[in-house]
Coordinates of C-alpha atoms in Angstrom, one line a residue:
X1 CA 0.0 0.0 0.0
X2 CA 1.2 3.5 -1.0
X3 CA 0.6 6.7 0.9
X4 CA -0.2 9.0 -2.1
X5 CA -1.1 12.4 0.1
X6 CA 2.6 13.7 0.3
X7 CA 3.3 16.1 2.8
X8 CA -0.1 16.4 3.3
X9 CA -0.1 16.3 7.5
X10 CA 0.9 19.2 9.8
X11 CA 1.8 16.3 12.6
X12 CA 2.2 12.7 13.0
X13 CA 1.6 10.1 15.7
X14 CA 4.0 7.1 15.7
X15 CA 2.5 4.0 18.1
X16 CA -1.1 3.7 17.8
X17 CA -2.2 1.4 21.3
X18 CA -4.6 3.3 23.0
X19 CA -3.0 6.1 24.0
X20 CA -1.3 7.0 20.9
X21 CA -4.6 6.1 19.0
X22 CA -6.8 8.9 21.3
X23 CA -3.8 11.4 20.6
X24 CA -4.3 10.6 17.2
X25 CA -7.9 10.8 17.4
X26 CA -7.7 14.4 19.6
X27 CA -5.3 15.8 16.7
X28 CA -7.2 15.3 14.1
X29 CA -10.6 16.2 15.6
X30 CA -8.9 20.0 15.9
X31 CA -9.1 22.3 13.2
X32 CA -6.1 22.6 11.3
X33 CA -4.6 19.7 12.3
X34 CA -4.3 16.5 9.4
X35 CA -2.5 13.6 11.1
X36 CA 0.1 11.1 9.8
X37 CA -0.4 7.5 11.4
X38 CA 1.8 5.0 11.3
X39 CA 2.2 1.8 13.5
X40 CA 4.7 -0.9 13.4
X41 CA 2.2 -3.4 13.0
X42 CA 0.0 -2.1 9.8
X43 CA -3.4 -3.9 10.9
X44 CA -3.5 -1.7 13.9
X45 CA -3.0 1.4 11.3
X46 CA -5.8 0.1 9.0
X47 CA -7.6 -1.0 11.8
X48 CA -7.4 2.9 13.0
X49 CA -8.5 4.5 9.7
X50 CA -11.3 2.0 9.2
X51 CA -13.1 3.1 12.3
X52 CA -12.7 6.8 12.3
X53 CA -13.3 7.9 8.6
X54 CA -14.3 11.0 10.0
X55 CA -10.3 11.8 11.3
X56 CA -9.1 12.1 7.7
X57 CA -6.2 10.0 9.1
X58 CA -3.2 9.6 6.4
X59 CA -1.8 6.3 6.9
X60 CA 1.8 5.1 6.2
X61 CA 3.2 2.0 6.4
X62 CA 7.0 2.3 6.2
X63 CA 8.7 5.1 7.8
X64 CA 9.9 6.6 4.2
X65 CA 6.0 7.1 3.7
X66 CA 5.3 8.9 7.1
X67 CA 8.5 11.2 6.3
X68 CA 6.4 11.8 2.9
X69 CA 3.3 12.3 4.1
X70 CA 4.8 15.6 6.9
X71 CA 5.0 19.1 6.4
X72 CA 8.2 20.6 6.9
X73 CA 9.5 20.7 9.7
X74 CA 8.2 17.0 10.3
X75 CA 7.0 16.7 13.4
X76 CA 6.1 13.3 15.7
X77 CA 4.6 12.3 18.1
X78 CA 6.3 8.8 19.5
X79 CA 4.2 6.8 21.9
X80 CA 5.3 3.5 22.6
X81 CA 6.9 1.5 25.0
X82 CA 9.4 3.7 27.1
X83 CA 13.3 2.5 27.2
X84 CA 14.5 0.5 24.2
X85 CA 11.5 0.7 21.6
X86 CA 11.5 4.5 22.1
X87 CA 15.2 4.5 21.6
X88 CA 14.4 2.3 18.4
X89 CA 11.8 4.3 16.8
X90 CA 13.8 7.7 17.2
X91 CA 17.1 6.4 15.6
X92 CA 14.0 4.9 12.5
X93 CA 13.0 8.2 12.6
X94 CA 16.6 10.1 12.0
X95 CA 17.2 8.4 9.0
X96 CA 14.6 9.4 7.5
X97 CA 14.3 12.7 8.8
X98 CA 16.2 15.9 8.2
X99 CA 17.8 18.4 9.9
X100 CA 15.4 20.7 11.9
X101 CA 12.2 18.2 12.1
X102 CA 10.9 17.4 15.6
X103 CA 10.7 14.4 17.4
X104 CA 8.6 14.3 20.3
X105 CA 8.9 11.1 22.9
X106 CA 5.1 11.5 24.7
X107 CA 5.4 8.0 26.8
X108 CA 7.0 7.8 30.3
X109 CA 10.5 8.2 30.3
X110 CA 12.8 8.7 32.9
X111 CA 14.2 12.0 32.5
X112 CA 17.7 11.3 32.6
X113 CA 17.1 9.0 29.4
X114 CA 15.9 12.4 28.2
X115 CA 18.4 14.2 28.6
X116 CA 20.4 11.6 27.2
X117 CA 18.5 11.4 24.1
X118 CA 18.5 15.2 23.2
X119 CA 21.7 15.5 23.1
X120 CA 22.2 12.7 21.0
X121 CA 19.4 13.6 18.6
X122 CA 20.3 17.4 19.0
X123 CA 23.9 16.9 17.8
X124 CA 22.9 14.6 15.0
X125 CA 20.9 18.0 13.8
X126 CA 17.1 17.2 14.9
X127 CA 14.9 18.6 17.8
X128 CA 14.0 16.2 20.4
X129 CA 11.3 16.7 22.8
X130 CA 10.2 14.8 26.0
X131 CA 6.5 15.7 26.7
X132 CA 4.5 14.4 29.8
X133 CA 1.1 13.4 28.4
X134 CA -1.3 13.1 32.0
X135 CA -5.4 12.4 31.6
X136 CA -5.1 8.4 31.4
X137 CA -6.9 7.1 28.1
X138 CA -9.7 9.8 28.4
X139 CA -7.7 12.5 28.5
X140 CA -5.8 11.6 25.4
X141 CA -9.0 11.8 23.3
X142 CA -10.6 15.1 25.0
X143 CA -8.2 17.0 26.5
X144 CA -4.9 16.0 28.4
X145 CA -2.5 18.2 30.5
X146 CA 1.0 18.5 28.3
X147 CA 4.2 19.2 29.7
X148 CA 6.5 19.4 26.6
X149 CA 10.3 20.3 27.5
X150 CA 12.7 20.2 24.6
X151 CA 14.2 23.5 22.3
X152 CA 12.7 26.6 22.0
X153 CA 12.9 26.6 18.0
X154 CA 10.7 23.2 18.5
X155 CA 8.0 25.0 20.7
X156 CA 7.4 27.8 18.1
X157 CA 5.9 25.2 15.6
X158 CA 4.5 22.6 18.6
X159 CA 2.9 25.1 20.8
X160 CA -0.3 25.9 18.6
X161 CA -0.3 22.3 17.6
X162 CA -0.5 21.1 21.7
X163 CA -2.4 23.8 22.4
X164 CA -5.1 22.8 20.3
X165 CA -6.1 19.3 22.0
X166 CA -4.6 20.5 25.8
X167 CA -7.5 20.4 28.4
X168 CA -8.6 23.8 28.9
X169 CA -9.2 25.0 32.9
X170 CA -10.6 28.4 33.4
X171 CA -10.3 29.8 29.2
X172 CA -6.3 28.4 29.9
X173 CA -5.4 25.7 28.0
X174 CA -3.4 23.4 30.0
X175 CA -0.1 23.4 28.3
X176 CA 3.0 25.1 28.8
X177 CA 6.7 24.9 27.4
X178 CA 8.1 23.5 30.6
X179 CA 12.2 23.9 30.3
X180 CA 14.8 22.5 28.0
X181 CA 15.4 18.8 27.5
X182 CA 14.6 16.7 30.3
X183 CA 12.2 19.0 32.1
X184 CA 9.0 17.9 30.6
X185 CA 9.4 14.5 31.4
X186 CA 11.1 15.6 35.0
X187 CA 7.8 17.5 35.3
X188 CA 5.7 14.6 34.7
X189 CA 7.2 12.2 36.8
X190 CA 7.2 14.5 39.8
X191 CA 3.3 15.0 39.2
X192 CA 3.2 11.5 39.1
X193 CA 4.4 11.4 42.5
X194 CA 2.4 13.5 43.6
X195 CA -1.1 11.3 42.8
X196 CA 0.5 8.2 44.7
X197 CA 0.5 10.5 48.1
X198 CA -2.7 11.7 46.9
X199 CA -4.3 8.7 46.1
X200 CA -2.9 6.5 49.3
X201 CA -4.1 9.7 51.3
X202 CA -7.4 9.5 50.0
X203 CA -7.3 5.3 50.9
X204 CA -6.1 6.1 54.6
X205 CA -8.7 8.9 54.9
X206 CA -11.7 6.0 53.6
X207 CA -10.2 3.2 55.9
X208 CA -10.4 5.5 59.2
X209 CA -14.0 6.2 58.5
X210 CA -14.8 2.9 57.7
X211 CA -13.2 1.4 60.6
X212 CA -13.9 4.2 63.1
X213 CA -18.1 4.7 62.2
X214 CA -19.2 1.3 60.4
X215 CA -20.1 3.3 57.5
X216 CA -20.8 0.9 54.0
X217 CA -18.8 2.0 51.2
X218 CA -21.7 3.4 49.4
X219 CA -22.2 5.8 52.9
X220 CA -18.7 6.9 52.4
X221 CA -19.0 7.2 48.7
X222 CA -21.3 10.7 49.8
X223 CA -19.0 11.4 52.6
X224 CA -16.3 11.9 49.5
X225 CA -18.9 13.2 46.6
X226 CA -19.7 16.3 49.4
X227 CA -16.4 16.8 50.1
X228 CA -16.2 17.1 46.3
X229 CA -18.4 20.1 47.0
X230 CA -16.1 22.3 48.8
X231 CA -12.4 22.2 49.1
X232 CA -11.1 19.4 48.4
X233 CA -13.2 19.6 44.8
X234 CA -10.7 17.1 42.5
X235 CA -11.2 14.0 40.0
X236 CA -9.5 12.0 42.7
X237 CA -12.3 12.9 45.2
X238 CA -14.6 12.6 42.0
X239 CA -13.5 9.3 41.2
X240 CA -13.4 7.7 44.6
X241 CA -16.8 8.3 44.9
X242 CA -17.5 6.6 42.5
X243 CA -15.6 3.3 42.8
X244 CA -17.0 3.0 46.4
X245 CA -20.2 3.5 44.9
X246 CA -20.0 0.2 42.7
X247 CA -21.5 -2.9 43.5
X248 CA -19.9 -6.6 41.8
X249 CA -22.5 -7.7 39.4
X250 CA -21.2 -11.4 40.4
X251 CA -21.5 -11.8 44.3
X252 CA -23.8 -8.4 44.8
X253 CA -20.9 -7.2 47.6
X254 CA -19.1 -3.4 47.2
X255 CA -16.9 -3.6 44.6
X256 CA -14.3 -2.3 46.3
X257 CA -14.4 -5.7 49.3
X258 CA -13.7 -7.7 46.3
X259 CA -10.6 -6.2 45.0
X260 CA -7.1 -7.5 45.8
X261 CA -5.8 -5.3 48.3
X262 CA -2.5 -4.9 46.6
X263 CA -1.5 -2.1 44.7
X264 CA 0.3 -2.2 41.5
X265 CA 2.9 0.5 40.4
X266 CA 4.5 1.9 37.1
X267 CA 7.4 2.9 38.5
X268 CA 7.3 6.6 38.2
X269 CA 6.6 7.3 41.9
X270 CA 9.6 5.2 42.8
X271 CA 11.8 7.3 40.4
X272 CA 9.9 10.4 42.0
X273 CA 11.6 9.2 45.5
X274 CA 14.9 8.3 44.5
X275 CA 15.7 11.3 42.7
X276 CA 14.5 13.8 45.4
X277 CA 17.0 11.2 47.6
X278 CA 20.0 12.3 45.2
X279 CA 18.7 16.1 45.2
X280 CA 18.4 16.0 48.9
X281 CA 14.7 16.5 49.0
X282 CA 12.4 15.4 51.6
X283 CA 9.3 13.9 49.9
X284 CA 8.5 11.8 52.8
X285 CA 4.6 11.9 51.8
X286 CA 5.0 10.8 48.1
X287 CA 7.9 8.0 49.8
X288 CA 5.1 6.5 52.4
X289 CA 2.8 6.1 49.3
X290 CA 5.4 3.9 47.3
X291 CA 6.5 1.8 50.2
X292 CA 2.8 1.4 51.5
X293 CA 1.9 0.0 47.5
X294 CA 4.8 -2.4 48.1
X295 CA 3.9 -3.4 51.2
X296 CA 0.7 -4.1 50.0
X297 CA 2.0 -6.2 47.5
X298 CA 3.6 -8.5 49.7
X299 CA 1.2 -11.5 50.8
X300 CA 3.8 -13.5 52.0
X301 CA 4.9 -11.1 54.7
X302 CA 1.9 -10.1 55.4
X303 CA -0.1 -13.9 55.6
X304 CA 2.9 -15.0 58.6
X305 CA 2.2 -11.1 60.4
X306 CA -1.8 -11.1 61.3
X307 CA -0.7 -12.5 64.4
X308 CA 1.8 -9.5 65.7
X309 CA 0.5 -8.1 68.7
X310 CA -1.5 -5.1 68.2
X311 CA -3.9 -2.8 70.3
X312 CA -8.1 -4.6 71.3
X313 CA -10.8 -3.7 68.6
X314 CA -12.6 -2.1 71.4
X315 CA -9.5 0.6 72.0
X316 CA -10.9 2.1 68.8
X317 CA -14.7 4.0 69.4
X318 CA -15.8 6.7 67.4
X319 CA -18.4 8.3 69.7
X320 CA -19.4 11.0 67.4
X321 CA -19.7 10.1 63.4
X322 CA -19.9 13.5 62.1
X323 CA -17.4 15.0 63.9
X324 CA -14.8 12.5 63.4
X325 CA -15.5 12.0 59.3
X326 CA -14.7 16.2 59.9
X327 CA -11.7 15.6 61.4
X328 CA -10.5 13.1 59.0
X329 CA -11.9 15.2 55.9
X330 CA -8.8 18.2 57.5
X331 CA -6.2 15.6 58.3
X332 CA -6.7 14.9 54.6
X333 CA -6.5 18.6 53.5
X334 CA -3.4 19.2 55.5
X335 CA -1.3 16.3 54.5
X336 CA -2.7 16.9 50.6
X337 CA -1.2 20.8 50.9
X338 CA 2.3 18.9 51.9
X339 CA 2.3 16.2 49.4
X340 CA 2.0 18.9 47.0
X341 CA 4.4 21.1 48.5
X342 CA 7.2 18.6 48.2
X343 CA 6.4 17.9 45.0
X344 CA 7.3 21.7 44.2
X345 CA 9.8 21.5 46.2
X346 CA 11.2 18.6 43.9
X347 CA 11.1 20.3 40.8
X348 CA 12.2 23.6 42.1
X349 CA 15.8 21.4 43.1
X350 CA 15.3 19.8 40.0
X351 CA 15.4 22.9 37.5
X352 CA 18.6 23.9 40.0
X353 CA 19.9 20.8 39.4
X354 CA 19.9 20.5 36.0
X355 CA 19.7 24.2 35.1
X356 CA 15.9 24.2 34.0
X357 CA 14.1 27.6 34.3
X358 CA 10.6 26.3 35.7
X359 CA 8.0 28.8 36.0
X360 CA 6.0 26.6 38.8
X361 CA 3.3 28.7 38.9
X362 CA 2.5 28.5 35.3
X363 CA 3.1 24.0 36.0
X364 CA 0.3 24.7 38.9
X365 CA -1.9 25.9 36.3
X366 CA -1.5 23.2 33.7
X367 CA -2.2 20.9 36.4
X368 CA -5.5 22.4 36.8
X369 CA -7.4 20.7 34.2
X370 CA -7.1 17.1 32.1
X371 CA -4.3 15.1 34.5
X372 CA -5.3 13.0 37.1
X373 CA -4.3 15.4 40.2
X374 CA -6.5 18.3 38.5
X375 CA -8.4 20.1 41.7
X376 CA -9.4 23.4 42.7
X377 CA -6.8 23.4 45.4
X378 CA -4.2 24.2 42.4
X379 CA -5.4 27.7 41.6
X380 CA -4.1 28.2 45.4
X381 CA -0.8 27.0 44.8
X382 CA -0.8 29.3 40.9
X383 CA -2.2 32.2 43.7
X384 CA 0.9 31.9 46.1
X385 CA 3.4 31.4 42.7
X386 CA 1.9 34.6 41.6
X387 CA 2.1 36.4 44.6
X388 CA 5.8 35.3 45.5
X389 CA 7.6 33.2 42.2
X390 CA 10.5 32.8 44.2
X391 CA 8.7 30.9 47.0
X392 CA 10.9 28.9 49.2
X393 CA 8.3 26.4 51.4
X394 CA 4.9 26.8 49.5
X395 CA 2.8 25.7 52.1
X396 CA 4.1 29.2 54.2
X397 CA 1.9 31.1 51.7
X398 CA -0.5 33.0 53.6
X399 CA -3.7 30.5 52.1
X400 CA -1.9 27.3 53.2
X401 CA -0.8 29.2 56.5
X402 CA -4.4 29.4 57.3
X403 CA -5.8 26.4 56.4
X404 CA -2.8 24.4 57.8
X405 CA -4.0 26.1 61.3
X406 CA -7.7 25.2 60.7
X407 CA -6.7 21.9 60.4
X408 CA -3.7 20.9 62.6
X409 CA -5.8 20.1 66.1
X410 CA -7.7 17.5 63.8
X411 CA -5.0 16.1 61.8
X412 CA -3.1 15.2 65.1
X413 CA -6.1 14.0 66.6
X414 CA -6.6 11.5 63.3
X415 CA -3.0 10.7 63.6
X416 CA -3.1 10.0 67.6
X417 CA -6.4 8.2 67.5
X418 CA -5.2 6.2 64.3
X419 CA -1.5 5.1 66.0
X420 CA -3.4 4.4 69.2
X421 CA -6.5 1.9 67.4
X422 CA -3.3 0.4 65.3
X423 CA -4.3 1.6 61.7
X424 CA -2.0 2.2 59.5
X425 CA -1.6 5.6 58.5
X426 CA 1.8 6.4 57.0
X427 CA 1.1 9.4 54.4
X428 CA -1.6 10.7 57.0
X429 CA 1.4 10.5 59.5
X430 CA 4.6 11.0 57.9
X431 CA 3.1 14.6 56.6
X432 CA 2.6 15.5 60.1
X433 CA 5.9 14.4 61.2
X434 CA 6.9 17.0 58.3
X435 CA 5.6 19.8 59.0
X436 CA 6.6 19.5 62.4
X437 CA 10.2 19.2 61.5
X438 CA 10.1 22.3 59.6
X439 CA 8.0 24.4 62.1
X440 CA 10.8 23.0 65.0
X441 CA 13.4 25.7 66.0
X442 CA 15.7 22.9 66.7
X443 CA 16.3 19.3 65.5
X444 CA 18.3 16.4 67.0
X445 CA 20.2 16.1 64.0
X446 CA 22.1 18.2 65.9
X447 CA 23.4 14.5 67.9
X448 CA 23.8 12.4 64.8
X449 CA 26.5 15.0 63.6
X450 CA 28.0 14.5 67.1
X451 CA 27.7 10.4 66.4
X452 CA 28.6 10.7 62.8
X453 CA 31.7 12.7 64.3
X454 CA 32.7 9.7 66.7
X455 CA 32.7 6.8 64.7
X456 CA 33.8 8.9 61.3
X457 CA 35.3 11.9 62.3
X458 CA 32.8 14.1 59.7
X459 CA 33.1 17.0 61.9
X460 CA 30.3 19.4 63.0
X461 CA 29.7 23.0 62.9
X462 CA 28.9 25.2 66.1
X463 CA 25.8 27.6 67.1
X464 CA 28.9 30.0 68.3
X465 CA 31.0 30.2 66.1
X466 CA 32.5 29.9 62.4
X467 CA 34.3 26.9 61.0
X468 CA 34.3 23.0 61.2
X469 CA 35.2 21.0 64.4
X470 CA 36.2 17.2 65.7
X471 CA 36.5 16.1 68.8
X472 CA 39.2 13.8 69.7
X473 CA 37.1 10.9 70.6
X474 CA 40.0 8.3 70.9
X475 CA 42.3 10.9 72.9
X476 CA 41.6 13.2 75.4
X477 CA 38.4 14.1 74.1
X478 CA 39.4 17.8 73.2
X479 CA 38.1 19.4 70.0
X480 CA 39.9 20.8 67.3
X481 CA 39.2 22.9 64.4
X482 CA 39.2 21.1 61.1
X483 CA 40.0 21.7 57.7
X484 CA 36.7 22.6 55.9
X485 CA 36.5 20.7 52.4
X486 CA 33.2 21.8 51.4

């Protein structure tokens, strides 16, 4: 089969599973936009063009076609598997490129490989771009969020293109040119992050009302669809509702009582973690929601464990239903302002890092509208970027300030009541144990420099006065000034 509409598409998509299909399918549906398709497998491209006549799709089935069939500069979209097959399809698309065309890597990847790969593809005379794509399969089709990073040269002809199909949140559509190479992708997976805490927050905040009132899952499901109402308004919120709300057509039980309770992971919360670890971030919130999915997903520990000693069921009574589902609806506002707080604070020593200029004000506002952590709480966080870009903690704006001391009485209460009735709790907990380190005048880190200093000789600094210091441990136990090699 030949293509016979030459350079007839202002964009094309290469990788046509679901997501790269609904991309396709969003493209194409915009005006202005005529999209090149092309898959390895060419039943999946016909398949494509069969059922959407209306797309004007223009198929290709060899990559000297799609090259044919794209305006100048060429520009794709690549959405396939991250790591090798995305390393496979960029060097197919090279040779059959030329200098100046746009490659655009939409999947998953792990920013480093990123990085890696616009220099490569840079140097060989193309632009490379790695885009975040967030909105699931739905999204895709009607509107996602977009976090492209990548040259500016590449954004003049991409911006009206992503701009077209972005999800729009308040007459904004939610797109931005994040940074240079491996910021859109950094981006991504830091927002990414962000949903586990979110998500294992929203799970703690449903098993303490369950546990503590008796409530069915379909009570609970309008416990979360009015909190919907107010400010906690997001599609998490939306969406939990929702699944609580189901019942199994085959055993007539909640839905959720007949799921697995073990939580599967892509990996991108994990990379989330270990990068703020090498940045010297504390994400501690988005770290509890990893290591709580893989604790979850250990049956074999936990099938030996039941037996560990643990507080009576009768050390845990709710007296009071309404105000304790109150309580817990704060605990879960605080800890979601800190979850998202260390998230900025991850991509602010990211763009440090890696020399990224990140406007994370204008990120707040793409956020607002097609990804999965889209909520009304972000136009506070674009507010306090607005009002102070330079921002150091962001839940010290004045908004956060506030709400953080409507809430703090209840969130300990939830945490107490929760470590005291022995349910777990770590995101709930952990953000507490955050906030409190970084409202305390003084830390005992303060004695682990001292230990650190007796088995290693590090060295410490003093309250008193400048320089570095050991004591002679081994000897008579006086201290002496160092040499400072930072």
């Amino acid at each position: 089969m030949v293509n016979t509409n030459e350079s007839a598409a202002n964009i094309g998509v290469v990788g046509l599973a679901v997501m790269g299909s609904n991309l396709a399918r969003n493209l194409a549906s915009r005006e202005g936009n005529t999209v090149a398709v092309y898959n390895r497998t060419a039943a999946k491209t016909e398949e494509l063009v069969a059922e959407h006549p209306e797309a004007g799709f223009v198929p290709s089935y060899s990559y000297e076609e799609f090259a044919a069939s794209l305006q100048k500069p060429r520009t794709a979209l690549i959405m396939v598997k991250a790591g090798g097959p995305t390393d496979a399809v960029i060097e197919d698309l090279m040779a059959v490129f030329e200098p100046g065309d746009i490659i655009i890597d939409g999947g998953n990847s792990l920013f480093t490989d990123t990085i890696r790969r616009e220099k490569a593809v840079r140097e060989a005379g193309f632009n490379f771009v790695g885009m975040g794509v967030s909105g699931g399969e739905e999204g895709a089709l009607l509107g996602p969020s977009l976090m492209p990073g990548g040259p500016d040269e590449a954004w003049v002809t991409l911006g009206p293109i992503l701009k077209s199909i972005a999800a729009v949140a308040e007459g904004e559509p939610c797109v931005t040119h994040v940074g240079h190479d491996g910021a859109g992708h950094f981006v991504k997976m830091v927002h990414n992050g962000i949903e586990y805490a979110d998500m294992q927050l929203i799970a703690e905040a449903y098993d303490l009302i369950r546990r503590g009132t008796g409530k069915s899952p379909a009570e609970i499901a309008d416990i979360f669809a009015e909190w919907n109402r107010g400010e906690l308004e997001s599609y998490l919120i939306e969406i939990t509702a929702e699944v609580l709300r189901q019942t199994d057509a085959a055993t007539g039980q909640p839905l959720v009582d007949v799921i697995v309770d073990q939580a599967g992971a892509k990996g991108t919360g994990g990379w989330t973690v270990q990068t703020a670890i090498d940045l010297g971030v504390p994400v501690s919130g988005i770290a509890e929601a990893v290591f709580a999915r893989s604790l979850s997903s250990h049956p074999e520990q936990r099938a030996i464990s039941g037996g560990l000693p643990g507080p009576s069921e009768s050390s845990f009574t709710v007296t009071d239903a309404d105000a304790f589902v109150e309580q817990v609806r704060l605990a879960l506002y605080a800890s979601k302002i800190v979850a998202y707080s260390q998230g900025f604070d991850e991509i602010r020593a990211g763009a440090a890092q890696y020399g990224w200029t990140i406007d994370l004000g204008a990120v707040s506002r793409i956020w607002r509208g097609g990804c999965i952590i889209r909520a009304q709480f972000l136009n506070r966080i674009a507010d306090a970027y607005a009002a102070e870009p330079e921002l150091p903690v962001l839940l010290t704006a004045p908004y956060f300030v506030e709400a953080l001391g409507r809430a703090q009485d209840a969130w300990r209460s939830i945490v107490g009541t929760a470590a005291t009735a022995g349910i777990p709790s770590p995101a709930f907990s952990s953000s507490l144990a955050y906030y409190d380190g970084l409202r305390a005048k003084r830390l005992p880190a303060a004695l682990i420099q001292g230990q650190r200093d007796f088995f290693g000789a590090h060295t410490y600094k003093r309250v008193d006065r400048d320089g570095t210091f050991h004591t002679l441990w081994s000897g008579d136990r006086s201290e002496v000034e160092a040499v400072d090699t930072h």
